[in-house]
Tab-separated table of C-alpha atoms in Angstrom:
chain	number	residue	atom	x	y	z
A	153	UNK	CA	127.821	83.480	62.923
A	154	UNK	CA	127.995	80.547	64.554
A	155	UNK	CA	130.529	78.625	67.041
A	156	UNK	CA	130.290	75.556	65.551
A	157	UNK	CA	131.035	77.169	62.108
A	158	UNK	CA	133.679	78.189	63.150
A	159	UNK	CA	135.039	75.634	65.021
A	160	UNK	CA	134.552	73.954	61.069
A	161	UNK	CA	136.605	76.517	59.500
A	162	UNK	CA	139.221	76.145	62.149
A	163	UNK	CA	139.902	72.999	61.196
A	164	UNK	CA	139.641	73.105	58.051
A	165	UNK	CA	141.806	75.949	57.516
A	166	UNK	CA	144.501	74.325	59.580
A	167	UNK	CA	144.593	70.812	57.366
A	168	UNK	CA	144.119	72.697	54.290
A	169	UNK	CA	147.136	72.048	52.694
A	170	UNK	CA	146.143	68.279	53.123
A	171	UNK	CA	142.941	69.060	52.177
A	172	UNK	CA	144.290	69.703	48.747
A	173	UNK	CA	147.600	67.075	48.809
A	174	UNK	CA	144.605	64.887	49.055
A	175	UNK	CA	141.883	65.491	47.550
A	176	UNK	CA	141.818	62.672	45.701
A	177	UNK	CA	142.072	59.860	47.775
A	178	UNK	CA	139.387	58.194	49.740
A	179	UNK	CA	140.519	59.143	53.252
A	180	UNK	CA	140.258	62.660	52.369
A	181	UNK	CA	136.149	61.553	51.689
A	182	UNK	CA	135.812	59.595	54.787
A	183	UNK	CA	136.428	63.133	56.513
A	184	UNK	CA	134.756	65.429	54.814
A	185	UNK	CA	131.193	62.791	55.774
A	186	UNK	CA	132.729	62.509	58.619
A	187	UNK	CA	132.637	66.642	58.608
A	188	UNK	CA	129.622	66.494	57.244
A	189	UNK	CA	128.355	64.530	59.773
A	190	UNK	CA	129.201	66.741	63.291
A	191	UNK	CA	127.421	69.666	60.982
A	192	UNK	CA	124.052	68.409	60.531
A	193	UNK	CA	124.334	67.321	64.813
A	194	UNK	CA	125.337	70.507	65.543
A	195	UNK	CA	122.893	72.089	63.836
A	196	UNK	CA	119.936	70.620	64.472
A	197	UNK	CA	120.772	70.161	68.077
A	198	UNK	CA	121.950	73.982	67.934
A	199	UNK	CA	120.737	76.227	65.366
A	200	UNK	CA	117.315	75.195	63.631
A	201	UNK	CA	115.066	75.260	67.261
A	202	UNK	CA	116.873	78.840	67.743
A	203	UNK	CA	116.342	80.110	64.101
A	204	UNK	CA	113.279	78.852	63.161
A	205	UNK	CA	111.858	80.786	66.666
A	206	UNK	CA	113.049	83.420	65.980
A	207	UNK	CA	113.418	84.211	61.948
A	208	UNK	CA	111.521	87.151	60.406
A	209	UNK	CA	112.571	90.204	57.599
A	210	UNK	CA	113.961	92.807	58.522
A	211	UNK	CA	117.115	93.894	55.613
A	212	UNK	CA	116.631	92.657	52.328
A	213	UNK	CA	120.146	92.730	50.066
A	214	UNK	CA	119.483	92.382	45.985
A	215	UNK	CA	122.224	91.999	44.260
A	216	UNK	CA	122.961	92.683	40.631
A	217	UNK	CA	125.039	89.791	39.583
A	218	UNK	CA	128.589	91.237	37.870
A	219	UNK	CA	128.857	94.755	36.778
A	220	UNK	CA	131.943	96.947	35.587
A	221	UNK	CA	134.802	94.639	33.868
A	222	UNK	CA	132.781	91.424	34.474
A	223	UNK	CA	129.643	91.242	32.214
A	224	UNK	CA	128.752	88.138	32.675
A	225	UNK	CA	127.249	86.116	29.974
A	226	UNK	CA	127.152	87.064	26.526
A	227	UNK	CA	123.310	87.495	24.509
A	228	UNK	CA	123.980	88.268	20.848
A	229	UNK	CA	122.663	91.756	21.895
A	230	UNK	CA	122.776	92.646	25.998
A	231	UNK	CA	125.511	91.924	28.866
A	232	UNK	CA	124.169	90.090	31.969
A	233	UNK	CA	125.673	92.368	34.019
A	234	UNK	CA	123.222	95.509	32.638
A	235	UNK	CA	119.814	93.202	32.055
A	236	UNK	CA	120.662	91.916	35.959
A	237	UNK	CA	121.436	95.587	36.890
A	238	UNK	CA	117.630	97.278	36.108
A	239	UNK	CA	115.721	94.374	37.287
A	240	UNK	CA	117.741	94.557	40.668
A	241	UNK	CA	116.008	98.310	40.748
A	242	UNK	CA	112.688	97.564	39.798
A	243	UNK	CA	112.697	95.068	42.643
A	244	UNK	CA	113.475	97.487	44.988
A	245	UNK	CA	111.932	99.527	44.468
A	246	UNK	CA	108.492	97.139	44.367
A	247	UNK	CA	109.245	96.208	47.531
A	248	UNK	CA	109.959	100.271	48.883
A	249	UNK	CA	106.548	100.781	47.963
A	250	UNK	CA	104.069	98.847	48.528
A	251	UNK	CA	106.200	96.769	51.882
A	252	UNK	CA	107.959	100.499	53.340
A	253	UNK	CA	108.682	98.036	56.799
A	254	UNK	CA	111.669	96.672	54.679
A	255	UNK	CA	114.775	98.071	54.696
A	256	UNK	CA	116.682	97.184	51.125
A	257	UNK	CA	120.095	96.760	51.065
A	258	UNK	CA	122.209	96.709	46.981
A	259	UNK	CA	125.380	95.345	46.487
A	260	UNK	CA	125.065	98.010	42.939
A	261	UNK	CA	123.385	100.350	41.235
A	262	UNK	CA	125.555	101.352	39.358
A	263	UNK	CA	127.658	99.676	36.661
A	264	UNK	CA	131.282	98.279	38.996
A	265	UNK	CA	133.144	95.401	39.654
A	266	UNK	CA	131.739	93.897	42.867
A	267	UNK	CA	134.080	91.169	44.086
A	268	UNK	CA	132.053	88.010	45.127
A	269	UNK	CA	132.941	87.924	48.926
A	270	UNK	CA	131.979	91.955	49.383
A	271	UNK	CA	128.857	90.837	47.885
A	272	UNK	CA	128.262	88.254	50.612
A	273	UNK	CA	130.215	90.924	53.260
A	274	UNK	CA	127.177	93.205	52.253
A	275	UNK	CA	124.477	91.003	53.715
A	276	UNK	CA	126.747	90.173	56.536
A	277	UNK	CA	128.324	93.854	57.954
A	278	UNK	CA	124.507	94.981	57.342
A	279	UNK	CA	122.410	91.600	59.388
A	280	UNK	CA	120.825	90.630	56.685
A	281	UNK	CA	117.908	88.519	56.553
A	282	UNK	CA	117.583	87.420	53.471
A	283	UNK	CA	120.000	87.196	49.812
A	284	UNK	CA	118.975	87.098	46.569
A	285	UNK	CA	121.508	87.597	43.758
A	286	UNK	CA	120.032	87.742	39.794
A	287	UNK	CA	121.282	87.018	36.878
A	288	UNK	CA	121.308	85.321	34.072
A	289	UNK	CA	120.817	82.405	32.461
A	290	UNK	CA	123.082	81.238	29.440
A	291	UNK	CA	124.220	77.999	26.988
A	292	UNK	CA	126.236	77.004	24.126
A	293	UNK	CA	123.214	75.754	22.079
A	294	UNK	CA	120.732	78.479	21.963
A	295	UNK	CA	117.407	76.476	22.352
A	296	UNK	CA	117.384	75.988	25.838
A	297	UNK	CA	114.981	79.069	27.605
A	298	UNK	CA	112.974	79.952	30.948
A	299	UNK	CA	114.133	81.265	34.229
A	300	UNK	CA	115.214	78.403	37.782
A	301	UNK	CA	115.722	79.475	41.034
A	302	UNK	CA	119.537	78.439	43.078
A	303	UNK	CA	120.192	77.580	46.792
A	304	UNK	CA	123.401	77.144	47.814
A	305	UNK	CA	124.438	72.751	48.138
A	306	UNK	CA	125.837	69.852	46.270
A	307	UNK	CA	125.377	69.387	42.999
A	308	UNK	CA	122.959	66.974	41.425
A	309	UNK	CA	123.048	67.447	37.948
A	310	UNK	CA	125.937	68.198	35.857
A	311	UNK	CA	123.463	70.713	34.458
A	312	UNK	CA	124.217	72.599	37.538
A	313	UNK	CA	127.449	72.163	38.149
A	314	UNK	CA	127.682	74.048	34.653
A	315	UNK	CA	125.721	76.755	36.444
A	316	UNK	CA	128.245	76.921	39.050
A	317	UNK	CA	131.047	76.648	37.137
A	318	UNK	CA	129.990	79.614	35.082
A	319	UNK	CA	129.234	82.243	38.202
A	320	UNK	CA	132.232	81.293	40.353
A	321	UNK	CA	134.135	82.065	37.482
A	322	UNK	CA	133.921	85.737	38.434
A	323	UNK	CA	136.479	85.328	41.397
A	324	UNK	CA	138.981	85.091	38.056
A	325	UNK	CA	139.034	88.783	37.300
A	326	UNK	CA	139.686	89.388	40.781
A	327	UNK	CA	143.119	89.977	42.251
A	328	UNK	CA	145.083	87.268	43.703
A	329	UNK	CA	141.541	85.918	43.969
A	330	UNK	CA	144.409	82.528	44.536
A	331	UNK	CA	144.902	83.432	47.889
A	332	UNK	CA	141.476	84.843	48.950
A	333	UNK	CA	139.800	82.087	48.081
A	334	UNK	CA	142.250	79.346	48.538
A	335	UNK	CA	141.329	75.824	48.946
A	336	UNK	CA	138.464	76.853	45.991
A	337	UNK	CA	138.443	75.395	42.946
A	338	UNK	CA	135.635	76.620	40.653
A	339	UNK	CA	135.969	74.101	38.371
A	340	UNK	CA	136.240	71.593	41.218
A	341	UNK	CA	133.504	69.149	42.829
A	342	UNK	CA	135.077	68.685	45.530
A	343	UNK	CA	135.845	72.473	46.981
A	344	UNK	CA	132.604	72.836	46.981
A	345	UNK	CA	131.452	69.718	49.571
A	346	UNK	CA	132.937	72.319	52.793
A	347	UNK	CA	131.412	74.948	51.221
A	348	UNK	CA	127.851	73.505	51.408
A	349	UNK	CA	128.574	72.926	54.456
A	350	UNK	CA	127.452	76.415	56.411
A	351	UNK	CA	124.406	77.495	53.996
A	352	UNK	CA	122.556	74.050	55.587
A	353	UNK	CA	120.993	76.586	58.491
A	354	UNK	CA	119.369	77.890	56.437
A	355	UNK	CA	118.424	75.448	54.516
A	356	UNK	CA	114.834	75.183	54.295
A	357	UNK	CA	113.451	78.719	54.231
A	358	UNK	CA	116.228	79.059	51.316
A	359	UNK	CA	113.914	76.342	49.432
A	360	UNK	CA	111.218	78.110	50.772
A	361	UNK	CA	111.997	80.852	49.127
A	362	UNK	CA	112.690	80.055	46.327
A	363	UNK	CA	109.290	77.745	45.721
A	364	UNK	CA	107.635	81.081	45.278
A	365	UNK	CA	110.454	82.696	43.496
A	366	UNK	CA	109.591	79.979	40.880
A	367	UNK	CA	105.523	79.720	41.155
A	368	UNK	CA	105.407	83.744	41.050
A	369	UNK	CA	107.870	83.060	37.346
A	370	UNK	CA	105.254	80.082	36.619
A	371	UNK	CA	102.277	81.823	36.879
A	372	UNK	CA	102.910	85.952	37.290
A	373	UNK	CA	104.914	85.850	34.695
A	374	UNK	CA	103.727	83.375	32.319
A	375	UNK	CA	107.789	82.057	31.331
A	376	UNK	CA	108.898	78.370	31.682
A	377	UNK	CA	110.193	76.969	35.097
A	378	UNK	CA	112.829	75.298	35.226
A	379	UNK	CA	112.978	74.841	38.518
A	380	UNK	CA	114.231	75.136	41.810
A	381	UNK	CA	117.813	73.312	41.768
A	382	UNK	CA	120.849	72.819	44.760
A	383	UNK	CA	124.609	74.077	43.431
A	384	UNK	CA	127.647	74.791	45.342
A	385	UNK	CA	127.762	78.999	43.777
A	386	UNK	CA	130.366	80.530	46.545
A	387	UNK	CA	128.641	84.018	46.963
A	388	UNK	CA	125.392	82.161	48.566
A	389	UNK	CA	128.020	80.042	51.225
A	390	UNK	CA	129.127	83.105	51.981
A	391	UNK	CA	126.177	84.707	53.282
A	392	UNK	CA	124.611	84.098	56.815
A	393	UNK	CA	121.155	84.046	55.648
A	394	UNK	CA	118.813	82.539	53.354
A	395	UNK	CA	120.155	83.215	50.019
A	396	UNK	CA	118.871	82.516	46.620
A	397	UNK	CA	120.551	83.404	42.885
A	398	UNK	CA	117.638	83.670	40.331
A	399	UNK	CA	119.049	82.894	36.728
A	400	UNK	CA	115.272	85.308	35.186
A	401	UNK	CA	116.379	84.043	31.389
A	402	UNK	CA	118.868	82.543	29.019
A	403	UNK	CA	119.375	85.768	26.887
A	404	UNK	CA	121.592	82.883	24.326
A	405	UNK	CA	117.781	81.965	23.499
A	406	UNK	CA	117.501	85.289	21.238
A	407	UNK	CA	113.285	85.236	21.876
A	408	UNK	CA	113.799	85.268	25.647
A	409	UNK	CA	116.768	87.843	25.151
A	410	UNK	CA	114.905	90.217	23.326
A	411	UNK	CA	111.855	89.486	26.320
A	412	UNK	CA	114.304	89.854	28.751
A	413	UNK	CA	115.876	93.720	27.090
A	414	UNK	CA	113.133	95.281	27.193
A	415	UNK	CA	110.703	97.647	30.110
A	416	UNK	CA	108.152	95.037	29.625
A	417	UNK	CA	109.286	91.628	30.753
A	418	UNK	CA	112.243	93.462	32.875
A	419	UNK	CA	109.204	94.880	34.798
A	420	UNK	CA	106.844	91.391	34.795
A	421	UNK	CA	110.315	89.689	36.236
A	422	UNK	CA	111.004	92.242	38.573
A	423	UNK	CA	107.774	92.342	39.986
A	424	UNK	CA	107.258	88.045	40.032
A	425	UNK	CA	110.148	88.385	42.477
A	426	UNK	CA	108.280	91.098	44.863
A	427	UNK	CA	106.025	89.198	44.692
A	428	UNK	CA	107.418	86.047	45.938
A	429	UNK	CA	109.307	88.049	48.077
A	430	UNK	CA	106.291	89.064	49.748
A	431	UNK	CA	104.026	85.781	49.974
A	432	UNK	CA	107.600	84.265	51.371
A	433	UNK	CA	107.343	87.021	54.015
A	434	UNK	CA	103.818	86.884	54.878
A	435	UNK	CA	104.054	82.947	55.539
A	436	UNK	CA	107.280	84.267	57.345
A	437	UNK	CA	105.446	86.303	59.708
A	438	UNK	CA	102.126	84.718	59.917
A	439	UNK	CA	103.906	81.349	61.256
A	440	UNK	CA	105.753	84.245	63.887
A	441	UNK	CA	102.440	85.644	65.020
A	442	UNK	CA	101.022	81.467	66.015
A	443	UNK	CA	104.127	80.930	67.830
A	444	UNK	CA	103.276	84.553	70.091
A	445	UNK	CA	99.650	83.490	70.581
A	446	UNK	CA	97.050	84.585	68.737
A	447	UNK	CA	93.206	83.579	70.096
A	448	UNK	CA	92.430	79.612	69.871
A	449	UNK	CA	89.755	78.973	68.070
A	450	UNK	CA	91.862	80.918	65.313
A	451	UNK	CA	94.373	78.808	62.964
A	452	UNK	CA	96.617	80.032	60.289
A	453	UNK	CA	96.538	78.051	57.071
A	454	UNK	CA	96.817	79.337	53.425
A	455	UNK	CA	93.999	78.448	51.488
A	456	UNK	CA	94.234	76.840	49.122
A	457	UNK	CA	91.364	73.257	48.507
A	458	UNK	CA	93.005	69.983	47.434
A	459	UNK	CA	89.802	69.898	44.802
A	460	UNK	CA	90.226	72.586	42.684
A	461	UNK	CA	88.615	75.601	43.230
A	462	UNK	CA	86.055	77.962	41.265
A	463	UNK	CA	89.252	80.737	42.253
A	464	UNK	CA	92.556	79.743	42.291
A	465	UNK	CA	93.810	81.397	45.209
A	466	UNK	CA	97.717	82.685	45.427
A	467	UNK	CA	99.195	81.156	48.320
A	468	UNK	CA	97.812	84.371	50.470
A	469	UNK	CA	97.709	82.820	54.194
A	470	UNK	CA	94.807	84.071	55.552
A	471	UNK	CA	92.563	84.336	59.202
A	472	UNK	CA	89.730	81.376	58.829
A	473	UNK	CA	88.279	79.894	61.965
A	474	UNK	CA	87.389	76.100	62.417
A	475	UNK	CA	84.374	75.825	59.935
A	476	UNK	CA	86.596	77.194	57.801
A	477	UNK	CA	84.876	79.995	56.225
A	478	UNK	CA	86.406	83.109	55.192
A	479	UNK	CA	84.832	86.636	54.087
A	480	UNK	CA	87.187	88.636	51.770
A	481	UNK	CA	85.699	92.413	49.933
A	482	UNK	CA	86.888	92.609	46.945
A	483	UNK	CA	87.762	96.177	45.507
A	484	UNK	CA	88.882	94.871	42.359
A	485	UNK	CA	88.291	92.575	39.043
A	486	UNK	CA	90.937	93.025	35.940
A	487	UNK	CA	91.627	91.120	33.448
A	488	UNK	CA	95.575	91.965	33.580
A	489	UNK	CA	97.041	91.249	36.789
A	490	UNK	CA	97.566	95.047	38.681
A	491	UNK	CA	101.602	96.664	38.233
A	492	UNK	CA	102.326	96.626	41.789
A	493	UNK	CA	102.781	99.827	42.248
A	494	UNK	CA	98.873	100.453	40.786
A	495	UNK	CA	97.585	102.469	44.219
A	496	UNK	CA	95.225	100.120	45.408
A	497	UNK	CA	98.393	98.414	46.814
A	498	UNK	CA	99.258	101.767	48.936
A	499	UNK	CA	95.898	101.313	49.526
A	500	UNK	CA	94.875	98.133	50.758
A	501	UNK	CA	98.434	96.710	52.672
A	502	UNK	CA	96.430	93.437	52.511
A	503	UNK	CA	95.363	94.205	48.878
A	504	UNK	CA	95.642	89.982	47.860
A	505	UNK	CA	95.255	88.123	43.774
A	506	UNK	CA	93.575	85.652	43.084
A	507	UNK	CA	93.843	84.507	38.944
A	508	UNK	CA	90.842	83.170	37.561
A	509	UNK	CA	89.801	81.385	33.978
A	510	UNK	CA	89.400	84.935	32.492
A	511	UNK	CA	91.122	86.916	34.745
A	512	UNK	CA	92.195	88.273	37.968
A	513	UNK	CA	90.924	89.837	41.634
A	514	UNK	CA	91.832	91.662	44.520
A	515	UNK	CA	90.416	91.169	47.700
A	516	UNK	CA	91.075	93.033	50.955
A	517	UNK	CA	89.813	92.313	55.112
A	518	UNK	CA	90.006	87.782	55.293
A	519	UNK	CA	88.489	87.536	58.314
A	520	UNK	CA	85.684	84.826	59.196
A	521	UNK	CA	84.192	86.899	61.533
A	522	UNK	CA	80.919	88.831	59.813
A	523	UNK	CA	80.532	90.942	62.085
A	524	UNK	CA	84.261	92.584	61.545
A	525	UNK	CA	83.387	92.020	57.428
A	526	UNK	CA	80.433	94.116	57.366
A	527	UNK	CA	81.970	97.138	59.478
A	528	UNK	CA	85.268	96.805	57.369
A	529	UNK	CA	83.099	96.956	53.911
A	530	UNK	CA	81.143	100.705	55.437
A	531	UNK	CA	85.265	102.629	55.836
A	532	UNK	CA	85.865	99.904	52.200
A	533	UNK	CA	83.511	101.300	50.171
A	534	UNK	CA	83.953	105.113	51.171
A	535	UNK	CA	87.113	105.173	48.763
A	536	UNK	CA	85.073	102.211	46.843
A	537	UNK	CA	81.608	102.224	46.283
A	538	UNK	CA	81.364	99.264	44.530
A	539	UNK	CA	83.315	96.924	47.004
A	540	UNK	CA	81.426	93.953	48.420
A	541	UNK	CA	81.609	90.971	50.667
A	542	UNK	CA	82.886	87.706	49.377
A	543	UNK	CA	82.722	84.367	51.341
A	544	UNK	CA	85.117	81.028	50.781
A	545	UNK	CA	84.776	77.702	52.275
A	546	UNK	CA	87.893	75.496	52.491
A	547	UNK	CA	89.542	77.499	49.583
A	548	UNK	CA	86.409	77.343	47.674
A	549	UNK	CA	84.009	80.778	46.499
A	550	UNK	CA	80.794	80.050	47.515
A	551	UNK	CA	77.225	82.780	48.277
A	552	UNK	CA	77.366	84.787	51.723
A	553	UNK	CA	74.418	82.836	52.470
A	554	UNK	CA	75.927	80.041	52.110
A	555	UNK	CA	78.983	80.837	54.342
A	556	UNK	CA	76.127	82.654	57.560
A	557	UNK	CA	74.073	79.192	57.532
A	558	UNK	CA	77.475	77.341	57.804
A	559	UNK	CA	78.046	79.680	60.721
A	560	UNK	CA	75.033	78.984	62.332
A	561	UNK	CA	74.678	74.545	62.243
């Protein structure tokens, strides 16, 4: 925790009784606004420059929401706590198998009750770089369906506040919660004002990751995208790193509940979050590599085109030259996306998936250098004899001959 955060916490603690007595008073609002302004300025001066230069993802905490005596949302045939745990374990398994350099920590691996502050403390004690809390959504109306991802912030819609209230009322299962969370009322919007300030330095990273999750839910899992939202969720406020809370679907919707209860549905949801994490980490690592010094004639950018490409890239970060020509080796094509456990993910650590109109294609070895790609092809063909070279210009597939001509100009 940074020194300015400690100062604000101290200020809040010293005046907490005044805050509670004057919660409806205009002067309180002005006081909070002043604290918010000071917090923003200190964050901008001290935290953002340091954090943006040093951030990487080595340790991930996966939090399966609820558990034990707290069932979470109730479906017609299921409990939120059970589905969340199954998805959490699958997610961790996918990451462990495909990204062994990432240290994975679970807040729970069995059906036990873990207090909200302890979930955050687990992440803080282990100096985690990212925190993912998995949940199922619910509504009194059975019609709503789809996925959404939340980051810590002020509620901008009544629906967001409802989600925050539901997730935060977990504290009522805890002993002496009125003392432990003194000053926090899960039913009161005012309680979130101070709390939302503490996650501001991580907001950009949290939003980036949340966006990747929703993109994968829509593209990979084929789920209804309900978007990225900000809400005053207590478990996110307590964490000292970028954090998201994922609502994987509505168990109050009979059709979606049935899907979430299946092994297939849980695997698809987990693999979508895994892909989002993989792409997010790749982007972070690429930024760090760029800052530490890539060759001057190289740039790092996403192979996405403003025009509709022949094959739409799945936001994989690759190395390309000033001519915007990229060579890849195609190793497979499939009508359905590969499972994260597929042998090719172990064979090629940089395996890239590109969705096309009638299926998916898989590539390895993105580079602007034709000599490098031809040398790599010889190595790849020892395992996959029918692998071949393809070329892209500005994110659009072109023939290898065309690419060679562009580079010779």
